[in-house]
């Protein structure tokens, strides 16, 4: 999803990490390359500059050399700045919902409004049922522009157990009034209204939306943007922002070969959060936009936390307890090889390596050959860890040359491969430690 950026970022950081001393000119050189990467990812030039200037400023103010691993320090600062830049905790404001509530989606035709309406309804329903609660959720459409639009919403809602109402009125404004009335009478907790879009921003569409907005008075207006349109999507968002306004956005089609420029720029350019990313056509192909995790994906450190959460959804409650324990240890940096082995086992149930890899450090975009190689690597990693004793898995310091030779024999690998695996594992642990302190970081960007 963020491969385009993460491939470039991680290359630059690898170069920095290889240095025991980092001079100001190294930083300048690295940042020139980061700038190019951002521009290639379709981030507007002034925005890329603003971002990098703020990172450079705080780096140059500190003595990078004082740190034992100066490369790590640079990465940490970039990660923290990036998290703030992407919206920090603002994106969680979506979940503050005052029931009974109404939401309304806006956006151009084909941006994914209808699909996302049902995805959002489904996500809220799932989240509530995880907490043992339930909410009565209804969706309805005022899209009288495309004949089949209302049928599409009805089918999706029915397939996913979401309430649906079809207005009898013959125009969008009367339909809006009728839908509000119906939801109120039936005592729905949440109503999400799907609207009509046009191919381009135009005055008629905006006026119609403004009129509907006056009737519905939604708690949240959510702008749906097709991430594939890159920088263009930012100007579309500007138009919606000035003429009707919205609380936050969903960027759809992030599963396609988008270069992520819109996701990178949105919060800073619009001063409004991205609530979710659409990552496919299925109803659960939607992810909350969590800046801290996305920052780690962009800098090439993967997103282990999201992966673990996805895994959790697949298992029974007993497995879940173990999972939660190891996730906690992961976040605290005391993750052991045993945990790692366990996670790898769960991973295999999650789907193709291709999909999994997009969450793992340094494995962003993979060709079929790489996937095959990756499968082999995973097998090897599991074999190596399985050949260790329980004590060794918790304390890798116990692994001397002799033990490594034996483990190599037992797992059909070599001592070098064992060392490489341990190195990778150590990197992941280090990174978890960096992430842990992240929330204490205050936003550097005044809004
Ligand atoms: N791959 C992918 N396709 C999506 C996503 N969201 C929507 N789509 C597809 O985009 C097309 C237009 O979506 P639709 O919801 O009808 O857009 P609307 O015109 O804004 O209501 C449909 O074929 C959807 O299946 C997404 O996140 N990923
Ligand atoms: Mg639609």
Tab-separated table of C-alpha atoms and ligand atoms in Angstrom:
chain	number	residue	atom	x	y	z
A	1	UNK	CA	0.000	0.000	0.000
A	2	UNK	CA	2.793	2.376	0.878
A	3	UNK	CA	5.404	0.325	-0.914
A	4	UNK	CA	6.267	3.043	-3.320
A	5	UNK	CA	7.424	5.285	-0.498
A	6	UNK	CA	8.675	2.631	1.860
A	7	UNK	CA	10.988	1.071	-0.717
A	8	UNK	CA	12.685	4.418	-1.190
A	9	UNK	CA	12.670	5.436	2.470
A	10	UNK	CA	14.099	2.173	3.723
A	11	UNK	CA	16.895	2.316	1.164
A	12	UNK	CA	17.884	5.756	2.377
A	13	UNK	CA	17.681	4.728	6.025
A	14	UNK	CA	19.715	1.590	5.425
A	15	UNK	CA	22.435	3.819	4.064
A	16	UNK	CA	22.277	6.056	7.155
A	17	UNK	CA	22.170	3.064	9.467
A	18	UNK	CA	25.373	1.751	8.009
A	19	UNK	CA	27.218	4.823	9.262
A	20	UNK	CA	28.751	5.100	12.703
A	21	UNK	CA	29.007	8.893	12.314
A	22	UNK	CA	26.405	11.016	10.619
A	23	UNK	CA	27.432	14.485	9.505
A	24	UNK	CA	25.190	17.371	8.559
A	25	UNK	CA	26.053	16.776	4.942
A	26	UNK	CA	24.945	13.126	5.265
A	27	UNK	CA	21.634	14.371	6.558
A	28	UNK	CA	21.346	16.854	3.710
A	29	UNK	CA	22.119	14.130	1.205
A	30	UNK	CA	19.599	11.732	2.745
A	31	UNK	CA	16.947	14.418	2.814
A	32	UNK	CA	17.472	15.350	-0.786
A	33	UNK	CA	16.688	11.755	-1.633
A	34	UNK	CA	13.685	11.703	0.682
A	35	UNK	CA	12.453	14.815	-1.086
A	36	UNK	CA	12.745	13.138	-4.489
A	37	UNK	CA	10.911	10.090	-3.156
A	38	UNK	CA	8.041	12.250	-1.889
A	39	UNK	CA	7.766	14.128	-5.175
A	40	UNK	CA	7.726	10.853	-7.097
A	41	UNK	CA	4.951	9.671	-4.781
A	42	UNK	CA	2.901	12.643	-5.952
A	43	UNK	CA	3.239	14.728	-2.801
A	44	UNK	CA	2.945	18.448	-3.623
A	45	UNK	CA	6.329	20.118	-3.633
A	46	UNK	CA	5.676	22.763	-0.982
A	47	UNK	CA	4.285	20.130	1.324
A	48	UNK	CA	7.273	17.814	0.925
A	49	UNK	CA	9.518	20.777	1.651
A	50	UNK	CA	7.589	21.817	4.771
A	51	UNK	CA	7.742	18.302	6.113
A	52	UNK	CA	11.444	17.765	5.540
A	53	UNK	CA	12.410	21.219	6.789
A	54	UNK	CA	10.714	20.523	10.081
A	55	UNK	CA	12.512	17.201	10.444
A	56	UNK	CA	15.876	18.718	9.557
A	57	UNK	CA	15.350	21.537	12.013
A	58	UNK	CA	14.842	19.254	14.941
A	59	UNK	CA	17.703	16.997	13.876
A	60	UNK	CA	20.174	19.806	13.524
A	61	UNK	CA	19.167	21.217	16.889
A	62	UNK	CA	20.280	17.983	18.535
A	63	UNK	CA	23.644	16.372	18.548
A	64	UNK	CA	22.885	13.302	16.519
A	65	UNK	CA	26.346	11.932	17.336
A	66	UNK	CA	25.533	11.704	21.022
A	67	UNK	CA	23.364	8.730	20.199
A	68	UNK	CA	24.905	5.306	20.142
A	69	UNK	CA	23.154	4.561	16.895
A	70	UNK	CA	22.783	7.873	15.064
A	71	UNK	CA	20.930	6.220	12.164
A	72	UNK	CA	18.265	4.941	14.528
A	73	UNK	CA	17.897	8.368	16.001
A	74	UNK	CA	17.267	9.938	12.588
A	75	UNK	CA	14.652	7.281	11.796
A	76	UNK	CA	12.962	7.854	15.134
A	77	UNK	CA	12.704	11.583	14.518
A	78	UNK	CA	11.344	11.043	10.999
A	79	UNK	CA	8.818	8.551	12.333
A	80	UNK	CA	7.616	10.928	15.045
A	81	UNK	CA	7.326	13.880	12.701
A	82	UNK	CA	5.554	11.760	10.163
A	83	UNK	CA	3.018	10.570	12.737
A	84	UNK	CA	2.223	14.174	13.635
A	85	UNK	CA	2.105	15.095	9.980
A	86	UNK	CA	-0.378	12.324	9.185
A	87	UNK	CA	-2.769	13.463	11.872
A	88	UNK	CA	-1.582	11.806	15.105
A	89	UNK	CA	-4.591	10.988	17.230
A	90	UNK	CA	-7.038	13.234	15.374
A	91	UNK	CA	-8.051	10.359	13.156
A	92	UNK	CA	-9.633	8.610	16.136
A	93	UNK	CA	-12.250	11.340	16.401
A	94	UNK	CA	-14.366	9.243	14.053
A	95	UNK	CA	-15.270	6.931	16.915
A	96	UNK	CA	-16.716	9.665	19.070
A	97	UNK	CA	-20.280	9.180	17.899
A	98	UNK	CA	-23.277	10.732	19.657
A	99	UNK	CA	-26.117	8.225	19.213
A	100	UNK	CA	-28.619	8.511	17.659
A	101	UNK	CA	-26.450	9.817	14.890
A	102	UNK	CA	-26.574	10.543	11.196
A	103	UNK	CA	-23.642	10.491	8.831
A	104	UNK	CA	-23.518	11.451	5.193
A	105	UNK	CA	-20.965	10.493	2.575
A	106	UNK	CA	-19.854	12.888	-0.161
A	107	UNK	CA	-17.617	12.574	-3.155
A	108	UNK	CA	-17.263	12.304	-6.885
A	109	UNK	CA	-18.891	9.558	-8.916
A	110	UNK	CA	-16.981	6.299	-8.727
A	111	UNK	CA	-14.930	7.364	-5.723
A	112	UNK	CA	-16.419	4.516	-3.690
A	113	UNK	CA	-19.244	6.213	-1.762
A	114	UNK	CA	-21.760	3.393	-1.948
A	115	UNK	CA	-19.207	0.696	-1.155
A	116	UNK	CA	-17.754	2.735	1.697
A	117	UNK	CA	-21.180	3.539	3.171
A	118	UNK	CA	-21.703	-0.167	3.785
A	119	UNK	CA	-18.084	-0.731	4.844
A	120	UNK	CA	-18.417	1.953	7.522
A	121	UNK	CA	-21.761	0.609	8.736
A	122	UNK	CA	-20.236	-2.846	8.915
A	123	UNK	CA	-17.097	-1.645	10.734
A	124	UNK	CA	-19.193	0.092	13.396
A	125	UNK	CA	-21.426	-2.944	13.774
A	126	UNK	CA	-18.418	-5.247	14.173
A	127	UNK	CA	-16.718	-2.983	16.676
A	128	UNK	CA	-19.862	-2.788	18.768
A	129	UNK	CA	-20.430	-6.523	18.708
A	130	UNK	CA	-16.825	-7.124	19.796
A	131	UNK	CA	-17.675	-5.114	22.884
A	132	UNK	CA	-20.836	-7.152	23.384
A	133	UNK	CA	-23.044	-4.234	22.390
A	134	UNK	CA	-25.235	-3.728	19.410
A	135	UNK	CA	-26.404	-0.714	17.456
A	136	UNK	CA	-29.226	-0.576	14.965
A	137	UNK	CA	-27.700	0.763	11.796
A	138	UNK	CA	-29.499	1.770	8.629
A	139	UNK	CA	-28.234	2.956	5.265
A	140	UNK	CA	-30.215	4.824	2.621
A	141	UNK	CA	-29.472	6.581	-0.633
A	142	UNK	CA	-30.454	9.917	-2.113
A	143	UNK	CA	-28.637	9.144	-5.360
A	144	UNK	CA	-31.217	9.803	-8.062
A	145	UNK	CA	-28.517	10.523	-10.597
A	146	UNK	CA	-27.532	6.986	-11.511
A	147	UNK	CA	-30.514	4.639	-11.860
A	148	UNK	CA	-28.925	1.517	-10.374
A	149	UNK	CA	-27.223	3.307	-7.489
A	150	UNK	CA	-29.950	2.649	-4.939
A	151	UNK	CA	-30.197	-1.038	-5.897
A	152	UNK	CA	-26.435	-1.367	-5.425
A	153	UNK	CA	-26.712	-0.024	-1.878
A	154	UNK	CA	-29.666	-2.273	-1.111
A	155	UNK	CA	-27.849	-5.414	-2.253
A	156	UNK	CA	-24.698	-4.574	-0.302
A	157	UNK	CA	-26.687	-3.761	2.842
A	158	UNK	CA	-28.692	-6.989	2.643
A	159	UNK	CA	-25.596	-9.091	2.056
A	160	UNK	CA	-24.075	-7.716	5.219
A	161	UNK	CA	-26.993	-7.580	7.602
A	162	UNK	CA	-27.302	-3.800	7.601
A	163	UNK	CA	-30.720	-2.098	7.667
A	164	UNK	CA	-31.807	-0.435	4.432
A	165	UNK	CA	-34.640	1.885	3.482
A	166	UNK	CA	-35.775	2.922	0.022
A	167	UNK	CA	-37.520	6.277	-0.091
A	168	UNK	CA	-40.665	6.558	-2.173
A	169	UNK	CA	-40.096	10.216	-2.916
A	170	UNK	CA	-39.139	11.161	-6.443
A	171	UNK	CA	-36.308	13.591	-5.752
A	172	UNK	CA	-33.265	13.759	-3.452
A	173	UNK	CA	-34.554	16.468	-1.089
A	174	UNK	CA	-37.919	14.848	-0.414
A	175	UNK	CA	-36.133	11.518	-0.133
A	176	UNK	CA	-33.810	12.949	2.531
A	177	UNK	CA	-36.783	14.159	4.585
A	178	UNK	CA	-38.562	10.826	4.196
A	179	UNK	CA	-35.455	8.823	5.153
A	180	UNK	CA	-34.856	10.927	8.294
A	181	UNK	CA	-38.443	10.452	9.305
A	182	UNK	CA	-38.287	6.692	8.795
A	183	UNK	CA	-35.038	6.276	10.761
A	184	UNK	CA	-36.440	8.313	13.639
A	185	UNK	CA	-39.705	6.391	13.777
A	186	UNK	CA	-37.961	3.037	13.626
A	187	UNK	CA	-35.549	4.073	16.356
A	188	UNK	CA	-32.318	3.467	14.463
A	189	UNK	CA	-29.142	4.390	16.358
A	190	UNK	CA	-27.241	5.315	13.251
A	191	UNK	CA	-28.240	6.343	9.768
A	192	UNK	CA	-25.688	6.649	6.992
A	193	UNK	CA	-26.830	8.470	3.884
A	194	UNK	CA	-25.238	7.744	0.526
A	195	UNK	CA	-25.364	10.630	-1.955
A	196	UNK	CA	-24.936	11.190	-5.675
A	197	UNK	CA	-21.636	12.296	-7.141
A	198	UNK	CA	-20.667	13.787	-10.484
A	199	UNK	CA	-17.612	13.053	-12.574
A	200	UNK	CA	-16.202	16.473	-11.724
A	201	UNK	CA	-16.845	19.053	-9.075
A	202	UNK	CA	-19.811	21.084	-10.271
A	203	UNK	CA	-22.140	23.705	-8.869
A	204	UNK	CA	-25.371	21.675	-9.259
A	205	UNK	CA	-23.946	18.801	-7.228
A	206	UNK	CA	-22.652	21.092	-4.490
A	207	UNK	CA	-25.964	22.930	-4.258
A	208	UNK	CA	-27.901	19.690	-3.999
A	209	UNK	CA	-25.558	18.440	-1.268
A	210	UNK	CA	-25.899	21.716	0.634
A	211	UNK	CA	-29.682	21.418	0.517
A	212	UNK	CA	-29.589	17.809	1.711
A	213	UNK	CA	-27.130	18.803	4.418
A	214	UNK	CA	-29.630	21.364	5.721
A	215	UNK	CA	-32.365	18.738	5.945
A	216	UNK	CA	-30.230	15.956	7.399
A	217	UNK	CA	-27.861	17.955	9.642
A	218	UNK	CA	-25.508	14.985	9.949
A	219	UNK	CA	-23.148	14.616	12.880
A	220	UNK	CA	-20.435	13.707	10.405
A	221	UNK	CA	-19.986	14.397	6.735
A	222	UNK	CA	-17.409	12.042	5.320
A	223	UNK	CA	-15.607	12.789	2.090
A	224	UNK	CA	-14.807	9.749	-0.050
A	225	UNK	CA	-11.744	10.168	-2.248
A	226	UNK	CA	-10.220	7.881	-4.819
A	227	UNK	CA	-6.554	7.689	-3.812
A	228	UNK	CA	-5.597	6.731	-7.338
A	229	UNK	CA	-6.245	10.262	-8.523
A	230	UNK	CA	-3.211	11.483	-6.546
A	231	UNK	CA	-2.720	15.235	-6.123
A	232	UNK	CA	-5.939	15.853	-8.030
A	233	UNK	CA	-7.834	14.370	-5.084
A	234	UNK	CA	-6.479	17.130	-2.855
A	235	UNK	CA	-8.024	19.842	-5.003
A	236	UNK	CA	-11.308	17.937	-5.111
A	237	UNK	CA	-11.160	17.844	-1.310
A	238	UNK	CA	-10.455	21.604	-1.222
A	239	UNK	CA	-13.629	22.254	-3.249
A	240	UNK	CA	-15.774	20.117	-0.970
A	241	UNK	CA	-14.170	21.728	2.049
A	242	UNK	CA	-14.967	25.282	0.982
A	243	UNK	CA	-18.430	24.694	-0.381
A	244	UNK	CA	-20.009	22.208	1.991
A	245	UNK	CA	-17.415	21.135	4.553
A	246	UNK	CA	-16.750	17.703	6.064
A	247	UNK	CA	-15.397	16.157	9.250
A	248	UNK	CA	-12.965	13.667	7.763
A	249	UNK	CA	-12.177	11.533	4.735
A	250	UNK	CA	-11.882	7.979	3.530
A	251	UNK	CA	-9.241	7.310	0.887
A	252	UNK	CA	-10.334	4.385	-1.242
A	253	UNK	CA	-8.525	2.030	-3.608
A	254	UNK	CA	-5.364	2.065	-1.529
A	255	UNK	CA	-4.952	-1.561	-2.593
A	256	UNK	CA	-4.230	-0.494	-6.143
A	257	UNK	CA	-0.906	0.766	-7.385
A	258	UNK	CA	-1.405	4.166	-5.851
A	259	UNK	CA	1.693	6.068	-4.855
A	260	UNK	CA	0.243	7.207	-1.546
A	261	UNK	CA	0.805	10.928	-2.133
A	262	UNK	CA	-2.789	11.707	-1.164
A	263	UNK	CA	-2.617	9.731	2.070
A	264	UNK	CA	0.641	11.457	2.930
A	265	UNK	CA	-0.610	14.958	2.227
A	266	UNK	CA	-4.262	14.943	3.186
A	267	UNK	CA	-4.140	15.929	6.834
A	268	UNK	CA	-1.602	18.658	6.382
A	269	UNK	CA	-3.265	20.087	3.271
A	270	UNK	CA	-6.865	19.949	4.519
A	271	UNK	CA	-6.353	20.183	8.303
A	272	UNK	CA	-8.827	17.340	8.615
A	273	UNK	CA	-8.216	13.706	9.459
A	274	UNK	CA	-8.367	10.681	7.229
A	275	UNK	CA	-10.672	8.288	9.084
A	276	UNK	CA	-10.202	5.126	7.021
A	277	UNK	CA	-8.430	3.606	4.061
A	278	UNK	CA	-10.351	1.467	1.584
A	279	UNK	CA	-8.197	-1.498	0.656
A	280	UNK	CA	-10.388	-3.626	-1.594
A	281	UNK	CA	-13.902	-4.308	-2.808
A	282	UNK	CA	-15.078	-6.542	0.017
A	283	UNK	CA	-17.016	-5.154	2.955
A	284	UNK	CA	-14.207	-5.659	5.457
A	285	UNK	CA	-11.554	-4.213	3.163
A	286	UNK	CA	-11.376	-1.086	5.261
A	287	UNK	CA	-8.701	-0.092	7.769
A	288	UNK	CA	-8.735	2.684	10.324
A	289	UNK	CA	-6.123	5.289	9.422
A	290	UNK	CA	-3.656	5.056	12.290
A	291	UNK	CA	-0.888	7.600	11.679
A	292	UNK	CA	1.649	5.966	13.950
A	293	UNK	CA	1.333	2.668	12.117
A	294	UNK	CA	1.210	4.235	8.707
A	295	UNK	CA	4.316	6.242	9.493
A	296	UNK	CA	6.095	3.012	10.313
A	297	UNK	CA	4.961	1.466	7.042
A	298	UNK	CA	6.143	4.482	5.086
A	299	UNK	CA	9.585	4.454	6.631
A	300	UNK	CA	9.856	0.771	5.730
A	301	UNK	CA	9.466	-0.646	9.211
A	302	UNK	CA	6.282	-2.524	8.437
A	303	UNK	CA	3.172	-2.630	10.512
A	304	UNK	CA	3.368	-5.580	12.796
A	305	UNK	CA	0.634	-4.321	15.075
A	306	UNK	CA	-2.029	-4.276	12.341
A	307	UNK	CA	-0.926	-7.691	11.188
A	308	UNK	CA	-1.275	-9.081	14.703
A	309	UNK	CA	-4.744	-7.578	14.987
A	310	UNK	CA	-5.795	-9.114	11.706
A	311	UNK	CA	-4.522	-12.453	12.976
A	312	UNK	CA	-6.425	-12.073	16.231
A	313	UNK	CA	-9.705	-11.881	14.392
A	314	UNK	CA	-9.162	-15.374	13.033
A	315	UNK	CA	-8.711	-17.248	16.268
A	316	UNK	CA	-10.661	-18.664	19.167
A	317	UNK	CA	-10.556	-17.099	22.598
A	318	UNK	CA	-7.805	-19.327	23.993
A	319	UNK	CA	-5.466	-18.538	21.153
A	320	UNK	CA	-6.484	-14.927	21.588
A	321	UNK	CA	-5.141	-14.741	25.135
A	322	UNK	CA	-1.766	-15.974	23.929
A	323	UNK	CA	-1.897	-13.531	21.060
A	324	UNK	CA	-2.633	-10.611	23.317
A	325	UNK	CA	0.231	-11.559	25.605
A	326	UNK	CA	2.659	-11.652	22.758
A	327	UNK	CA	1.338	-8.420	21.239
A	328	UNK	CA	1.890	-6.746	24.587
A	329	UNK	CA	5.402	-8.115	24.798
A	330	UNK	CA	5.991	-6.933	21.262
A	331	UNK	CA	5.007	-3.380	22.114
A	332	UNK	CA	7.164	-3.414	25.216
A	333	UNK	CA	10.145	-4.654	23.249
A	334	UNK	CA	10.395	-7.880	25.272
A	335	UNK	CA	9.196	-9.972	22.373
A	336	UNK	CA	10.900	-13.383	22.334
A	337	UNK	CA	11.690	-15.797	19.532
A	338	UNK	CA	8.927	-17.988	20.932
A	339	UNK	CA	6.454	-15.174	20.354
A	340	UNK	CA	7.924	-14.673	16.924
A	341	UNK	CA	7.494	-18.343	16.068
A	342	UNK	CA	3.944	-18.282	17.318
A	343	UNK	CA	3.135	-15.213	15.256
A	344	UNK	CA	4.637	-16.762	12.138
A	345	UNK	CA	2.415	-19.791	12.663
A	346	UNK	CA	-0.660	-17.578	12.887
A	347	UNK	CA	0.524	-15.599	9.904
A	348	UNK	CA	0.273	-18.548	7.609
A	349	UNK	CA	-3.434	-18.704	8.266
A	350	UNK	CA	-3.855	-15.100	7.242
A	351	UNK	CA	-3.487	-15.503	3.541
A	352	UNK	CA	-0.917	-15.067	0.845
A	353	UNK	CA	2.568	-13.984	1.711
A	354	UNK	CA	2.111	-11.148	-0.739
A	355	UNK	CA	-0.577	-9.636	1.436
A	356	UNK	CA	1.248	-10.332	4.674
A	357	UNK	CA	4.511	-8.966	3.334
A	358	UNK	CA	3.063	-5.523	2.855
A	359	UNK	CA	2.940	-5.259	6.639
A	360	UNK	CA	6.433	-6.549	7.310
A	361	UNK	CA	9.615	-4.515	7.568
A	362	UNK	CA	11.485	-4.194	4.301
A	363	UNK	CA	9.207	-6.546	2.395
A	364	UNK	CA	7.016	-3.936	0.780
A	365	UNK	CA	6.535	-4.808	-2.860
A	366	UNK	CA	7.184	-8.346	-3.963
A	367	UNK	CA	7.434	-10.082	-7.314
A	368	UNK	CA	6.289	-13.739	-7.608
A	369	UNK	CA	9.933	-14.849	-7.383
A	370	UNK	CA	10.341	-12.816	-4.225
A	371	UNK	CA	7.179	-14.308	-2.781
A	372	UNK	CA	8.553	-17.775	-3.420
A	373	UNK	CA	11.855	-16.824	-1.863
A	374	UNK	CA	9.960	-15.290	1.035
A	375	UNK	CA	8.013	-18.504	1.596
A	376	UNK	CA	11.320	-20.353	1.780
A	377	UNK	CA	12.714	-17.801	4.212
A	378	UNK	CA	9.682	-18.098	6.446
A	379	UNK	CA	9.976	-21.860	6.473
A	380	UNK	CA	13.643	-21.541	7.337
A	381	UNK	CA	12.954	-19.074	10.115
A	382	UNK	CA	10.387	-21.408	11.619
A	383	UNK	CA	12.733	-24.371	11.289
A	384	UNK	CA	15.561	-22.471	12.975
A	385	UNK	CA	13.469	-21.323	15.916
A	386	UNK	CA	11.897	-24.761	16.275
A	387	UNK	CA	15.362	-26.293	16.608
A	388	UNK	CA	16.225	-24.068	19.557
A	389	UNK	CA	15.514	-24.979	23.153
A	390	UNK	CA	12.769	-23.144	25.037
A	391	UNK	CA	15.402	-21.344	27.111
A	392	UNK	CA	17.311	-20.207	24.046
A	393	UNK	CA	14.184	-18.772	22.485
A	394	UNK	CA	13.767	-16.483	25.447
A	395	UNK	CA	17.429	-15.673	25.769
A	396	UNK	CA	19.244	-15.690	22.434
A	397	UNK	CA	22.424	-14.649	24.238
A	398	UNK	CA	22.859	-18.327	25.103
A	399	UNK	CA	23.455	-19.220	21.475
A	400	UNK	CA	27.189	-19.815	21.084
A	401	UNK	CA	28.990	-21.070	17.974
A	402	UNK	CA	28.576	-24.699	18.956
A	403	UNK	CA	24.828	-24.375	19.525
A	404	UNK	CA	24.375	-22.464	16.277
A	405	UNK	CA	26.139	-25.243	14.367
A	406	UNK	CA	23.835	-27.798	15.937
A	407	UNK	CA	20.723	-25.755	15.259
A	408	UNK	CA	21.874	-25.273	11.682
A	409	UNK	CA	22.137	-29.041	11.356
A	410	UNK	CA	18.766	-29.627	12.972
A	411	UNK	CA	17.007	-27.101	10.765
A	412	UNK	CA	18.831	-27.741	7.520
A	413	UNK	CA	20.296	-24.235	7.444
A	414	UNK	CA	23.681	-22.629	8.014
A	415	UNK	CA	25.127	-20.673	10.938
A	416	UNK	CA	25.170	-17.594	8.701
A	417	UNK	CA	21.449	-17.935	8.056
A	418	UNK	CA	20.868	-18.236	11.781
A	419	UNK	CA	22.817	-15.031	12.377
A	420	UNK	CA	20.869	-13.228	9.667
A	421	UNK	CA	17.594	-14.341	11.166
A	422	UNK	CA	18.677	-13.186	14.631
A	423	UNK	CA	19.730	-9.843	13.206
A	424	UNK	CA	16.359	-9.312	11.585
A	425	UNK	CA	14.613	-10.288	14.784
A	426	UNK	CA	16.725	-7.800	16.729
A	427	UNK	CA	15.769	-5.046	14.266
A	428	UNK	CA	12.100	-5.724	14.776
A	429	UNK	CA	12.545	-5.585	18.537
A	430	UNK	CA	14.478	-2.335	18.373
A	431	UNK	CA	11.786	-0.866	16.281
A	432	UNK	CA	9.078	-1.891	18.727
A	433	UNK	CA	10.966	0.025	21.399
A	434	UNK	CA	11.061	3.128	19.249
A	435	UNK	CA	7.337	2.947	18.668
A	436	UNK	CA	6.563	2.604	22.336
A	437	UNK	CA	7.673	6.121	23.167
A	438	UNK	CA	5.944	7.647	20.253
A	439	UNK	CA	2.698	8.737	21.824
A	440	UNK	CA	4.565	11.065	24.180
A	441	UNK	CA	5.547	13.058	21.186
A	442	UNK	CA	3.778	16.332	20.673
A	443	UNK	CA	2.695	17.607	17.300
A	444	UNK	CA	5.264	19.957	15.807
A	445	UNK	CA	2.909	21.277	13.232
A	446	UNK	CA	0.862	24.201	14.347
A	447	UNK	CA	-2.529	24.140	12.781
B	1	LIG	N1	-10.035	-2.035	-5.303
B	1	LIG	C1	-10.919	-1.263	-4.689
B	1	LIG	N2	-12.071	-0.956	-5.282
B	1	LIG	C2	-12.949	-0.170	-4.640
B	1	LIG	C3	-12.677	0.353	-3.348
B	1	LIG	N3	-13.744	1.104	-2.972
B	1	LIG	C4	-14.625	1.047	-3.993
B	1	LIG	N4	-14.160	0.283	-5.007
B	1	LIG	C5	-14.784	-0.015	-6.308
B	1	LIG	O1	-14.942	1.195	-7.016
B	1	LIG	C6	-16.118	1.157	-7.818
B	1	LIG	C7	-16.998	2.367	-7.537
B	1	LIG	O2	-17.496	2.257	-6.223
B	1	LIG	P1	-18.902	2.852	-5.771
B	1	LIG	O3	-19.046	2.569	-4.322
B	1	LIG	O4	-19.981	2.378	-6.669
B	1	LIG	O5	-18.634	4.409	-6.016
B	1	LIG	P2	-19.643	5.636	-5.942
B	1	LIG	O6	-19.997	5.991	-7.337
B	1	LIG	O7	-18.873	6.738	-5.298
B	1	LIG	O8	-20.812	5.213	-5.123
B	1	LIG	C8	-16.783	-0.157	-7.499
B	1	LIG	O9	-16.458	-1.085	-8.496
B	1	LIG	C9	-16.179	-0.566	-6.172
B	1	LIG	O10	-16.169	-1.966	-5.987
B	1	LIG	C10	-11.413	0.032	-2.730
B	1	LIG	O11	-11.073	0.439	-1.625
B	1	LIG	N5	-10.586	-0.779	-3.449
B	2	LIG	MG1	-22.852	5.240	-5.497
